C-alpha cells in the first residue's frame, strides 16, 4: 500500500510554497518586501497618498478621499503594517532562530 501524498509530512514551514523545504533562501515575513528601496518606495507612495487625500480635501472635495484606499493598499493595510514590514525587510536573512532543549534564541546568520 502506498502512502497518501496528502498525509505525508514535510520539513517546510506552514504556509511556505511547495518544495521550499531544504532551500537556502532566507524566509521573509508576510509584510516584508524584496528589497529595502522597494519597501521605502511603497512607503513614499502610501504615505503620500494618505496625506494627499487629506491635504487636497479643501480643493477637490470628497473626490480626494479616493486616494486613501490607494495609500492603504501601498502600505499593505496600515502604517504600522508598513513599519513591521520595514523591520522584516531589513532583518531578512540576517537573523536565525535556533531552538535547543525547549529554549529558542535569535542569532546572527
PDB file of C-alpha atoms in Angstrom:
ATOM      1  CA  UNK A   1       0.000   0.000   0.000  1.00  0.00           C
ATOM      2  CA  UNK A   2       1.446   3.386  -0.977  1.00  0.00           C
ATOM      3  CA  UNK A   3       1.190   6.374   1.378  1.00  0.00           C
ATOM      4  CA  UNK A   4      -1.342   9.041   0.585  1.00  0.00           C
ATOM      5  CA  UNK A   5       0.557  12.210  -0.554  1.00  0.00           C
ATOM      6  CA  UNK A   6      -1.917  14.437   1.272  1.00  0.00           C
ATOM      7  CA  UNK A   7      -0.932  12.930   4.621  1.00  0.00           C
ATOM      8  CA  UNK A   8       2.851  12.911   4.248  1.00  0.00           C
ATOM      9  CA  UNK A   9       4.860  15.256   6.419  1.00  0.00           C
ATOM     10  CA  UNK A  10       7.370  17.806   5.242  1.00  0.00           C
ATOM     11  CA  UNK A  11      10.083  19.879   6.886  1.00  0.00           C
ATOM     12  CA  UNK A  12       8.779  23.068   5.239  1.00  0.00           C
ATOM     13  CA  UNK A  13       7.174  25.700   7.424  1.00  0.00           C
ATOM     14  CA  UNK A  14       3.394  26.009   7.251  1.00  0.00           C
ATOM     15  CA  UNK A  15       2.405  28.437   4.552  1.00  0.00           C
ATOM     16  CA  UNK A  16       5.654  28.014   2.612  1.00  0.00           C
ATOM     17  CA  UNK A  17       5.434  27.232  -1.089  1.00  0.00           C
ATOM     18  CA  UNK A  18       5.663  23.597  -2.164  1.00  0.00           C
ATOM     19  CA  UNK A  19       9.239  22.414  -2.471  1.00  0.00           C
ATOM     20  CA  UNK A  20      10.533  25.093  -0.105  1.00  0.00           C
ATOM     21  CA  UNK A  21      11.885  22.538   2.364  1.00  0.00           C
ATOM     22  CA  UNK A  22      15.633  22.475   2.299  1.00  0.00           C
ATOM     23  CA  UNK A  23      16.094  25.619   0.210  1.00  0.00           C
ATOM     24  CA  UNK A  24      18.681  28.042   1.495  1.00  0.00           C
ATOM     25  CA  UNK A  25      16.627  31.147   0.708  1.00  0.00           C
ATOM     26  CA  UNK A  26      16.033  33.448   3.686  1.00  0.00           C
ATOM     27  CA  UNK A  27      12.479  33.419   4.929  1.00  0.00           C
ATOM     28  CA  UNK A  28      10.628  36.730   4.905  1.00  0.00           C
ATOM     29  CA  UNK A  29       7.611  37.710   6.929  1.00  0.00           C
ATOM     30  CA  UNK A  30       4.223  38.475   5.464  1.00  0.00           C
ATOM     31  CA  UNK A  31       4.786  42.226   5.327  1.00  0.00           C
ATOM     32  CA  UNK A  32       8.370  42.286   4.015  1.00  0.00           C
ATOM     33  CA  UNK A  33       9.338  43.449   0.530  1.00  0.00           C
ATOM     34  CA  UNK A  34      12.045  42.016  -1.694  1.00  0.00           C
ATOM     35  CA  UNK A  35      14.439  44.938  -1.080  1.00  0.00           C
ATOM     36  CA  UNK A  36      14.705  47.918   1.258  1.00  0.00           C
ATOM     37  CA  UNK A  37      14.497  50.514  -1.576  1.00  0.00           C
ATOM     38  CA  UNK A  38      11.318  48.849  -2.870  1.00  0.00           C
ATOM     39  CA  UNK A  39       9.835  48.943   0.632  1.00  0.00           C
ATOM     40  CA  UNK A  40      10.750  52.618   1.057  1.00  0.00           C
ATOM     41  CA  UNK A  41       9.173  53.398  -2.326  1.00  0.00           C
ATOM     42  CA  UNK A  42       5.967  51.671  -1.213  1.00  0.00           C
ATOM     43  CA  UNK A  43       6.045  53.786   1.935  1.00  0.00           C
ATOM     44  CA  UNK A  44       6.504  57.005  -0.034  1.00  0.00           C
ATOM     45  CA  UNK A  45       3.549  56.149  -2.290  1.00  0.00           C
ATOM     46  CA  UNK A  46       1.387  55.043   0.632  1.00  0.00           C
ATOM     47  CA  UNK A  47       2.060  57.932   2.966  1.00  0.00           C
ATOM     48  CA  UNK A  48       1.955  60.398   0.063  1.00  0.00           C
ATOM     49  CA  UNK A  49      -1.472  59.162  -0.996  1.00  0.00           C
ATOM     50  CA  UNK A  50      -2.827  59.290   2.567  1.00  0.00           C
ATOM     51  CA  UNK A  51      -1.519  62.805   3.195  1.00  0.00           C
ATOM     52  CA  UNK A  52      -2.625  63.908  -0.276  1.00  0.00           C
ATOM     53  CA  UNK A  53      -6.144  62.616   0.284  1.00  0.00           C
ATOM     54  CA  UNK A  54      -6.480  64.861   3.340  1.00  0.00           C
ATOM     55  CA  UNK A  55      -4.495  67.839   2.030  1.00  0.00           C
ATOM     56  CA  UNK A  56      -6.483  68.006  -1.207  1.00  0.00           C
ATOM     57  CA  UNK A  57      -9.824  67.798   0.580  1.00  0.00           C
ATOM     58  CA  UNK A  58     -10.417  71.604   0.513  1.00  0.00           C
ATOM     59  CA  UNK A  59      -9.511  71.798  -3.188  1.00  0.00           C
ATOM     60  CA  UNK A  60     -11.009  68.626  -4.673  1.00  0.00           C
ATOM     61  CA  UNK A  61     -13.703  67.884  -2.123  1.00  0.00           C
ATOM     62  CA  UNK A  62     -14.704  64.333  -1.244  1.00  0.00           C
ATOM     63  CA  UNK A  63     -13.180  63.047  -4.513  1.00  0.00           C
ATOM     64  CA  UNK A  64      -9.720  63.428  -2.958  1.00  0.00           C
ATOM     65  CA  UNK A  65     -10.645  60.703  -0.470  1.00  0.00           C
ATOM     66  CA  UNK A  66     -10.293  58.219  -3.333  1.00  0.00           C
ATOM     67  CA  UNK A  67      -6.534  58.440  -2.712  1.00  0.00           C
ATOM     68  CA  UNK A  68      -6.910  56.931   0.769  1.00  0.00           C
ATOM     69  CA  UNK A  69      -7.513  53.332  -0.416  1.00  0.00           C
ATOM     70  CA  UNK A  70      -4.513  53.664  -2.756  1.00  0.00           C
ATOM     71  CA  UNK A  71      -2.371  54.613   0.236  1.00  0.00           C
ATOM     72  CA  UNK A  72      -3.692  51.768   2.346  1.00  0.00           C
ATOM     73  CA  UNK A  73      -3.024  49.215  -0.396  1.00  0.00           C
ATOM     74  CA  UNK A  74       0.528  50.534  -0.846  1.00  0.00           C
ATOM     75  CA  UNK A  75       1.113  50.285   2.911  1.00  0.00           C
ATOM     76  CA  UNK A  76      -0.489  46.811   2.948  1.00  0.00           C
ATOM     77  CA  UNK A  77      -3.183  47.764   5.391  1.00  0.00           C
ATOM     78  CA  UNK A  78      -1.929  50.399   7.792  1.00  0.00           C
ATOM     79  CA  UNK A  79       1.141  52.489   8.632  1.00  0.00           C
ATOM     80  CA  UNK A  80       2.064  50.070  11.433  1.00  0.00           C
ATOM     81  CA  UNK A  81       1.948  47.146   8.984  1.00  0.00           C
ATOM     82  CA  UNK A  82       4.390  49.056   6.781  1.00  0.00           C
ATOM     83  CA  UNK A  83       6.716  49.675   9.745  1.00  0.00           C
ATOM     84  CA  UNK A  84       6.657  45.980  10.691  1.00  0.00           C
ATOM     85  CA  UNK A  85       7.409  45.121   7.074  1.00  0.00           C
ATOM     86  CA  UNK A  86      10.358  47.521   7.086  1.00  0.00           C
ATOM     87  CA  UNK A  87      11.829  45.748  10.118  1.00  0.00           C
ATOM     88  CA  UNK A  88      11.253  42.363   8.451  1.00  0.00           C
ATOM     89  CA  UNK A  89      12.824  43.546   5.188  1.00  0.00           C
ATOM     90  CA  UNK A  90      15.912  44.916   6.923  1.00  0.00           C
ATOM     91  CA  UNK A  91      16.423  41.803   9.055  1.00  0.00           C
ATOM     92  CA  UNK A  92      15.600  39.205   6.346  1.00  0.00           C
ATOM     93  CA  UNK A  93      18.437  36.711   6.143  1.00  0.00           C
ATOM     94  CA  UNK A  94      20.396  38.368   8.943  1.00  0.00           C
ATOM     95  CA  UNK A  95      18.832  36.623  11.912  1.00  0.00           C
ATOM     96  CA  UNK A  96      18.321  32.923  12.508  1.00  0.00           C
ATOM     97  CA  UNK A  97      16.230  31.303  15.210  1.00  0.00           C
ATOM     98  CA  UNK A  98      17.807  28.301  16.907  1.00  0.00           C
ATOM     99  CA  UNK A  99      15.873  26.154  19.334  1.00  0.00           C
ATOM    100  CA  UNK A 100      17.511  23.609  21.620  1.00  0.00           C
ATOM    101  CA  UNK A 101      16.045  21.852  24.651  1.00  0.00           C
ATOM    102  CA  UNK A 102      12.840  23.899  24.508  1.00  0.00           C
ATOM    103  CA  UNK A 103      14.676  27.226  24.553  1.00  0.00           C
ATOM    104  CA  UNK A 104      14.780  29.448  21.467  1.00  0.00           C
ATOM    105  CA  UNK A 105      17.041  32.399  20.726  1.00  0.00           C
ATOM    106  CA  UNK A 106      17.917  34.664  17.805  1.00  0.00           C
ATOM    107  CA  UNK A 107      21.436  34.609  16.419  1.00  0.00           C
ATOM    108  CA  UNK A 108      23.178  36.439  13.608  1.00  0.00           C
ATOM    109  CA  UNK A 109      23.427  34.384  10.439  1.00  0.00           C
TER     110      UNK A 109
END
